[in-house]
Tab-separated table of C-alpha atoms in Angstrom:
chain	number	residue	atom	x	y	z
A	1	UNK	CA	7.502	12.540	5.695
A	2	UNK	CA	5.487	14.347	3.019
A	3	UNK	CA	7.929	13.701	0.526
A	4	UNK	CA	8.639	10.571	1.192
A	5	UNK	CA	4.982	9.379	1.265
A	6	UNK	CA	4.751	11.191	-1.997
A	7	UNK	CA	7.456	9.614	-3.645
A	8	UNK	CA	6.440	6.318	-2.839
A	9	UNK	CA	2.984	6.560	-3.745
A	10	UNK	CA	3.821	7.932	-7.310
A	11	UNK	CA	6.316	5.361	-7.675
A	12	UNK	CA	4.044	2.096	-6.619
A	13	UNK	CA	1.026	3.887	-8.927
A	14	UNK	CA	3.427	3.860	-12.021
A	15	UNK	CA	4.182	0.198	-11.489
A	16	UNK	CA	0.688	-0.741	-10.297
A	17	UNK	CA	-2.218	1.210	-10.779
A	18	UNK	CA	-5.609	0.738	-9.388
A	19	UNK	CA	-7.680	-0.193	-12.300
A	20	UNK	CA	-10.734	1.264	-12.939
A	21	UNK	CA	-13.185	-1.306	-11.208
A	22	UNK	CA	-11.719	-1.451	-7.719
A	23	UNK	CA	-13.244	-2.635	-4.826
A	24	UNK	CA	-12.442	0.688	-2.865
A	25	UNK	CA	-14.170	2.727	-5.485
A	26	UNK	CA	-16.873	0.367	-5.782
A	27	UNK	CA	-17.297	1.296	-1.807
A	28	UNK	CA	-17.107	4.957	-2.488
A	29	UNK	CA	-19.234	4.458	-4.801
A	30	UNK	CA	-21.949	2.568	-2.519
A	31	UNK	CA	-21.459	5.090	0.753
A	32	UNK	CA	-22.332	7.892	-1.772
A	33	UNK	CA	-25.388	6.542	-2.513
A	34	UNK	CA	-26.464	5.108	0.393
A	35	UNK	CA	-25.710	8.899	2.031
A	36	UNK	CA	-27.608	10.515	-0.294
A	37	UNK	CA	-30.498	8.175	-0.033
A	38	UNK	CA	-30.872	8.162	3.936
A	39	UNK	CA	-29.699	11.899	4.524
A	40	UNK	CA	-30.988	14.015	1.344
A	41	UNK	CA	-34.606	15.509	2.319
A	42	UNK	CA	-34.024	18.879	0.488
A	43	UNK	CA	-32.955	21.148	3.101
A	44	UNK	CA	-29.489	22.739	3.438
A	45	UNK	CA	-29.187	21.412	6.848
A	46	UNK	CA	-29.965	18.169	5.878
A	47	UNK	CA	-27.064	18.563	2.849
A	48	UNK	CA	-24.473	19.617	5.232
A	49	UNK	CA	-25.222	16.578	7.050
A	50	UNK	CA	-24.841	14.698	4.108
A	51	UNK	CA	-21.632	16.588	2.561
A	52	UNK	CA	-20.051	16.297	6.818
A	53	UNK	CA	-20.788	12.227	6.750
A	54	UNK	CA	-19.335	11.708	3.102
A	55	UNK	CA	-16.512	14.104	2.966
A	56	UNK	CA	-15.358	15.068	6.318
A	57	UNK	CA	-15.911	11.810	8.299
A	58	UNK	CA	-13.781	9.682	6.664
A	59	UNK	CA	-11.304	12.437	6.471
A	60	UNK	CA	-11.603	12.305	10.304
A	61	UNK	CA	-11.053	8.553	10.104
A	62	UNK	CA	-8.067	8.820	7.903
A	63	UNK	CA	-6.398	11.555	10.291
A	64	UNK	CA	-7.432	9.475	13.602
A	65	UNK	CA	-5.304	6.313	12.319
A	66	UNK	CA	-2.359	8.199	11.226
A	67	UNK	CA	-2.024	9.641	14.998
A	68	UNK	CA	-2.866	6.138	16.782
A	69	UNK	CA	-0.767	4.560	14.391
A	70	UNK	CA	2.151	7.522	14.718
A	71	UNK	CA	1.269	6.870	18.888
A	72	UNK	CA	1.440	3.062	19.047
A	73	UNK	CA	3.735	2.110	16.385
A	74	UNK	CA	5.939	5.028	15.577
A	75	UNK	CA	7.129	6.772	12.400
A	76	UNK	CA	7.684	4.055	9.994
A	77	UNK	CA	4.164	2.942	10.481
A	78	UNK	CA	2.638	6.171	10.055
A	79	UNK	CA	4.688	6.417	6.358
A	80	UNK	CA	3.273	3.314	5.599
A	81	UNK	CA	-0.197	4.389	6.122
A	82	UNK	CA	0.483	7.704	4.439
A	83	UNK	CA	1.530	6.226	1.292
A	84	UNK	CA	-1.538	4.025	1.221
A	85	UNK	CA	-3.433	6.965	1.304
A	86	UNK	CA	-1.711	8.989	-1.187
A	87	UNK	CA	-1.814	5.575	-3.215
A	88	UNK	CA	-5.805	5.578	-3.612
A	89	UNK	CA	-5.910	9.119	-3.660
A	90	UNK	CA	-3.721	10.810	-6.340
A	91	UNK	CA	-2.305	9.256	-9.464
A	92	UNK	CA	-1.467	9.796	-13.301
A	93	UNK	CA	-2.294	6.152	-14.194
A	94	UNK	CA	-6.071	6.639	-12.759
A	95	UNK	CA	-6.753	9.161	-15.796
A	96	UNK	CA	-4.083	8.380	-18.215
A	97	UNK	CA	-5.125	5.741	-20.314
A	98	UNK	CA	-7.814	7.407	-21.583
A	99	UNK	CA	-5.660	10.219	-23.154
A	100	UNK	CA	-3.234	7.710	-24.551
A	101	UNK	CA	-6.189	5.437	-26.362
A	102	UNK	CA	-7.392	8.773	-27.829
A	103	UNK	CA	-4.306	10.164	-28.337
A	104	UNK	CA	-3.077	6.946	-30.559
A	105	UNK	CA	-6.701	6.851	-31.866
A	106	UNK	CA	-5.998	10.470	-33.693
A	107	UNK	CA	-2.831	9.363	-34.542
A	108	UNK	CA	-3.887	7.111	-36.829
A	109	UNK	CA	-6.202	8.934	-38.354
A	110	UNK	CA	-9.870	7.180	-36.935
A	111	UNK	CA	-11.367	9.955	-35.303
A	112	UNK	CA	-14.780	8.389	-35.345
A	113	UNK	CA	-13.158	5.554	-32.495
A	114	UNK	CA	-11.232	9.291	-31.254
A	115	UNK	CA	-14.468	10.521	-30.492
A	116	UNK	CA	-16.209	7.889	-28.893
A	117	UNK	CA	-13.395	7.145	-26.590
A	118	UNK	CA	-13.897	10.665	-25.773
A	119	UNK	CA	-17.383	10.555	-25.107
A	120	UNK	CA	-16.808	7.767	-22.896
A	121	UNK	CA	-14.837	9.271	-20.574
A	122	UNK	CA	-16.388	12.684	-20.396
A	123	UNK	CA	-19.718	11.174	-20.272
A	124	UNK	CA	-21.099	13.362	-23.355
A	125	UNK	CA	-21.572	13.632	-26.775
A	126	UNK	CA	-18.375	14.359	-28.687
A	127	UNK	CA	-20.035	12.590	-32.471
A	128	UNK	CA	-20.587	16.047	-34.257
A	129	UNK	CA	-16.755	17.565	-32.725
A	130	UNK	CA	-14.313	18.130	-35.212
A	131	UNK	CA	-10.528	17.110	-35.133
A	132	UNK	CA	-9.899	20.397	-33.328
A	133	UNK	CA	-11.909	20.017	-30.748
A	134	UNK	CA	-11.317	16.572	-30.169
A	135	UNK	CA	-7.847	18.272	-29.489
A	136	UNK	CA	-8.608	20.904	-27.247
A	137	UNK	CA	-11.209	18.685	-25.144
A	138	UNK	CA	-8.458	15.860	-24.999
A	139	UNK	CA	-5.769	18.482	-23.404
A	140	UNK	CA	-8.614	20.812	-21.229
A	141	UNK	CA	-9.845	17.339	-19.594
A	142	UNK	CA	-6.610	15.448	-19.365
A	143	UNK	CA	-5.006	18.882	-18.201
A	144	UNK	CA	-7.855	19.407	-15.457
A	145	UNK	CA	-7.645	15.226	-14.421
A	146	UNK	CA	-3.958	15.942	-13.695
A	147	UNK	CA	-4.647	18.300	-11.505
A	148	UNK	CA	-7.676	16.669	-9.367
A	149	UNK	CA	-5.789	13.842	-9.281
A	150	UNK	CA	-2.312	14.905	-8.840
A	151	UNK	CA	-1.643	18.416	-7.515
A	152	UNK	CA	-4.936	18.679	-5.684
A	153	UNK	CA	-4.070	16.369	-3.676
A	154	UNK	CA	-0.528	17.543	-3.250
A	155	UNK	CA	-1.565	20.624	-2.200
A	156	UNK	CA	-4.053	19.293	0.865
A	157	UNK	CA	-1.786	16.939	1.474
A	158	UNK	CA	1.460	18.928	1.967
A	159	UNK	CA	-0.413	21.585	3.496
A	160	UNK	CA	-1.694	19.920	6.105
A	161	UNK	CA	0.998	17.534	6.781
A	162	UNK	CA	2.959	19.780	8.776
A	163	UNK	CA	0.034	19.475	11.690
A	164	UNK	CA	-0.439	15.367	11.301
A	165	UNK	CA	-3.597	15.765	9.130
A	166	UNK	CA	-1.871	15.538	5.748
A	167	UNK	CA	-4.121	11.726	4.878
A	168	UNK	CA	-7.169	13.626	5.848
A	169	UNK	CA	-6.465	16.459	3.713
A	170	UNK	CA	-5.844	13.990	0.454
A	171	UNK	CA	-8.881	11.976	1.476
A	172	UNK	CA	-11.322	15.351	1.955
A	173	UNK	CA	-10.196	16.574	-1.309
A	174	UNK	CA	-10.736	13.520	-3.300
A	175	UNK	CA	-13.907	12.516	-1.791
A	176	UNK	CA	-15.481	16.238	-2.501
A	177	UNK	CA	-13.878	16.332	-5.931
A	178	UNK	CA	-15.719	12.663	-6.610
A	179	UNK	CA	-18.842	14.317	-4.648
A	180	UNK	CA	-19.138	17.543	-7.268
A	181	UNK	CA	-18.349	15.218	-9.967
A	182	UNK	CA	-21.431	13.332	-8.947
A	183	UNK	CA	-23.812	15.995	-8.452
A	184	UNK	CA	-22.572	17.686	-12.015
A	185	UNK	CA	-24.240	14.508	-14.085
A	186	UNK	CA	-26.941	15.310	-16.037
A	187	UNK	CA	-29.854	13.425	-14.703
A	188	UNK	CA	-30.546	10.903	-16.106
A	189	UNK	CA	-32.240	6.723	-15.392
A	190	UNK	CA	-29.404	5.392	-13.834
A	191	UNK	CA	-28.336	8.014	-12.092
A	192	UNK	CA	-28.281	9.106	-8.503
A	193	UNK	CA	-30.369	11.646	-7.622
A	194	UNK	CA	-29.561	14.246	-5.413
A	195	UNK	CA	-31.758	17.721	-4.455
A	196	UNK	CA	-31.476	20.793	-5.844
A	197	UNK	CA	-30.171	22.445	-2.178
A	198	UNK	CA	-27.614	19.300	-2.116
A	199	UNK	CA	-25.814	20.043	-5.436
A	200	UNK	CA	-25.646	23.745	-4.955
A	201	UNK	CA	-23.764	22.777	-1.183
A	202	UNK	CA	-21.754	20.336	-2.686
A	203	UNK	CA	-20.942	22.508	-5.410
A	204	UNK	CA	-19.967	25.570	-3.163
A	205	UNK	CA	-18.336	23.977	-0.816
A	206	UNK	CA	-16.197	21.759	-4.123
A	207	UNK	CA	-15.186	25.131	-4.965
A	208	UNK	CA	-13.591	26.693	-1.820
A	209	UNK	CA	-11.456	23.742	-1.294
A	210	UNK	CA	-10.397	23.856	-4.853
A	211	UNK	CA	-9.443	27.683	-4.592
A	212	UNK	CA	-6.389	27.198	-3.238
A	213	UNK	CA	-4.926	23.662	-4.889
A	214	UNK	CA	-6.494	25.548	-8.105
A	215	UNK	CA	-3.835	28.519	-7.732
A	216	UNK	CA	-1.641	26.580	-6.696
A	217	UNK	CA	-1.302	24.237	-9.949
A	218	UNK	CA	-1.683	27.682	-11.671
A	219	UNK	CA	1.438	28.978	-10.661
A	220	UNK	CA	3.119	25.730	-10.754
A	221	UNK	CA	1.970	25.695	-14.980
A	222	UNK	CA	3.756	28.983	-14.823
A	223	UNK	CA	6.965	28.426	-13.555
A	224	UNK	CA	7.901	25.088	-15.708
A	225	UNK	CA	6.433	26.756	-19.108
A	226	UNK	CA	6.268	30.417	-20.485
A	227	UNK	CA	5.020	32.325	-17.208
A	228	UNK	CA	4.548	35.434	-18.693
A	229	UNK	CA	2.136	34.693	-21.154
A	230	UNK	CA	0.556	31.983	-18.472
A	231	UNK	CA	-0.063	34.519	-16.243
A	232	UNK	CA	-1.345	36.905	-18.500
A	233	UNK	CA	-4.347	34.159	-19.639
A	234	UNK	CA	-5.096	33.896	-15.966
A	235	UNK	CA	-5.528	37.073	-15.440
A	236	UNK	CA	-7.285	37.663	-18.377
A	237	UNK	CA	-9.599	34.762	-17.451
A	238	UNK	CA	-10.397	35.837	-14.345
A	239	UNK	CA	-10.991	39.515	-15.216
A	240	UNK	CA	-13.732	38.108	-17.538
A	241	UNK	CA	-15.136	35.222	-14.918
A	242	UNK	CA	-14.141	35.462	-11.661
A	243	UNK	CA	-13.839	32.375	-9.218
A	244	UNK	CA	-13.971	29.767	-11.842
A	245	UNK	CA	-10.821	27.473	-10.936
A	246	UNK	CA	-11.018	25.038	-13.405
A	247	UNK	CA	-11.122	28.025	-15.620
A	248	UNK	CA	-7.554	29.312	-14.158
A	249	UNK	CA	-6.105	26.176	-14.185
A	250	UNK	CA	-7.161	26.095	-18.506
A	251	UNK	CA	-5.735	29.640	-18.988
A	252	UNK	CA	-2.708	29.333	-17.399
A	253	UNK	CA	-2.664	25.665	-19.414
A	254	UNK	CA	-3.446	27.251	-22.242
A	255	UNK	CA	-0.655	30.100	-21.700
A	256	UNK	CA	1.843	28.039	-20.830
A	257	UNK	CA	2.656	25.682	-24.018
A	258	UNK	CA	0.701	28.833	-25.994
A	259	UNK	CA	-2.570	27.686	-27.331
A	260	UNK	CA	-6.625	28.832	-26.882
A	261	UNK	CA	-8.303	26.487	-24.281
A	262	UNK	CA	-11.004	28.772	-22.999
A	263	UNK	CA	-13.696	30.900	-24.224
A	264	UNK	CA	-11.133	33.856	-23.697
A	265	UNK	CA	-8.246	32.748	-25.397
A	266	UNK	CA	-11.008	31.654	-28.736
A	267	UNK	CA	-12.013	34.932	-28.305
A	268	UNK	CA	-8.883	36.661	-28.102
A	269	UNK	CA	-7.772	34.078	-31.347
A	270	UNK	CA	-5.069	32.120	-29.643
A	271	UNK	CA	-3.713	29.297	-32.089
A	272	UNK	CA	-5.887	26.179	-31.483
A	273	UNK	CA	-4.437	23.214	-30.291
A	274	UNK	CA	-2.914	20.656	-32.299
A	275	UNK	CA	-2.155	16.887	-32.182
A	276	UNK	CA	1.863	17.774	-32.141
A	277	UNK	CA	0.396	20.125	-28.416
A	278	UNK	CA	-0.379	16.691	-26.944
A	279	UNK	CA	3.359	15.945	-26.141
A	280	UNK	CA	3.932	19.680	-24.641
A	281	UNK	CA	0.940	19.369	-21.815
A	282	UNK	CA	2.406	15.519	-21.138
A	283	UNK	CA	6.106	17.095	-21.141
A	284	UNK	CA	4.165	20.459	-18.657
A	285	UNK	CA	2.567	18.255	-16.152
A	286	UNK	CA	5.793	15.985	-15.421
A	287	UNK	CA	7.685	19.060	-15.532
A	288	UNK	CA	4.887	20.700	-12.895
A	289	UNK	CA	5.916	16.627	-10.648
A	290	UNK	CA	9.126	17.456	-10.695
A	291	UNK	CA	9.310	21.264	-9.393
A	292	UNK	CA	6.816	20.620	-6.518
A	293	UNK	CA	8.824	17.187	-5.120
A	294	UNK	CA	12.042	19.364	-5.116
A	295	UNK	CA	10.020	22.111	-3.175
A	296	UNK	CA	9.121	19.638	-0.467
A	297	UNK	CA	12.088	17.365	-0.750
A	298	UNK	CA	14.009	21.193	0.564
A	299	UNK	CA	11.282	21.786	3.051
A	300	UNK	CA	11.574	18.583	4.337
A	301	UNK	CA	15.403	19.345	4.773
A	302	UNK	CA	14.672	22.466	5.637
A	303	UNK	CA	12.601	20.931	8.971
A	304	UNK	CA	14.950	18.055	9.989
A	305	UNK	CA	17.921	20.823	9.749
A	306	UNK	CA	15.365	22.971	11.970
């Protein structure tokens, strides 16, 4: 079931991608704002309750709907529900338009437009970045988004689908990632105010939620890219910054396509990314998708035959 659900969701997402301003994302933002205003008192115990309400309650509901559909309507309705959940939680088109717009601006020689687009995407100042740094930031941000929007969802959905919790895993991962992204944003007059206790709690749980997916993504990049270099970069990065999930993904990416992305790469004089490397990282992502789909297909076939 997991293979067909993911395949259908990816195909639908390519044909009819979710818009940035859509009803569901607006509701998620509103629910998060409500939970923080009502529950965040600055105490660790209340931070725990807030995280459970924002992340685990929707994941539990997704699992209950899955089981209810399977019990009352059968596996076809359950597959449809899985496809809906995956369509809403994973997809390239949720971030790929940013990558495409910045690449087009760089290819046209309009670096000011590329900086503006990058700043809007990253929610940070990019006005002083040189061309090489723009390319590096675009690649790094794109690969992290590919991990969070695609491979991380793959990981938790696939790991839990065997016990009927696949939709719960996908919902949990994406909501934990979104909550973490909100918690990391710089404080501004228009930002949602989170207490230090809640910020620390959200960051801590996101680290553990992303621990397995980050390493699976890095391993996938290594398998479809330059394996020895990717593993070597991964090993060197963890020796300097152990436990940095994002850094592991970027280190494996850098090794897979022979460029420098992390601080450790730059210290070791790795080649700086160039515009010509953008197609290489796109190919890396798609080869990794194909690899995981083949793995899921084989596992599904083995389950059917067994």
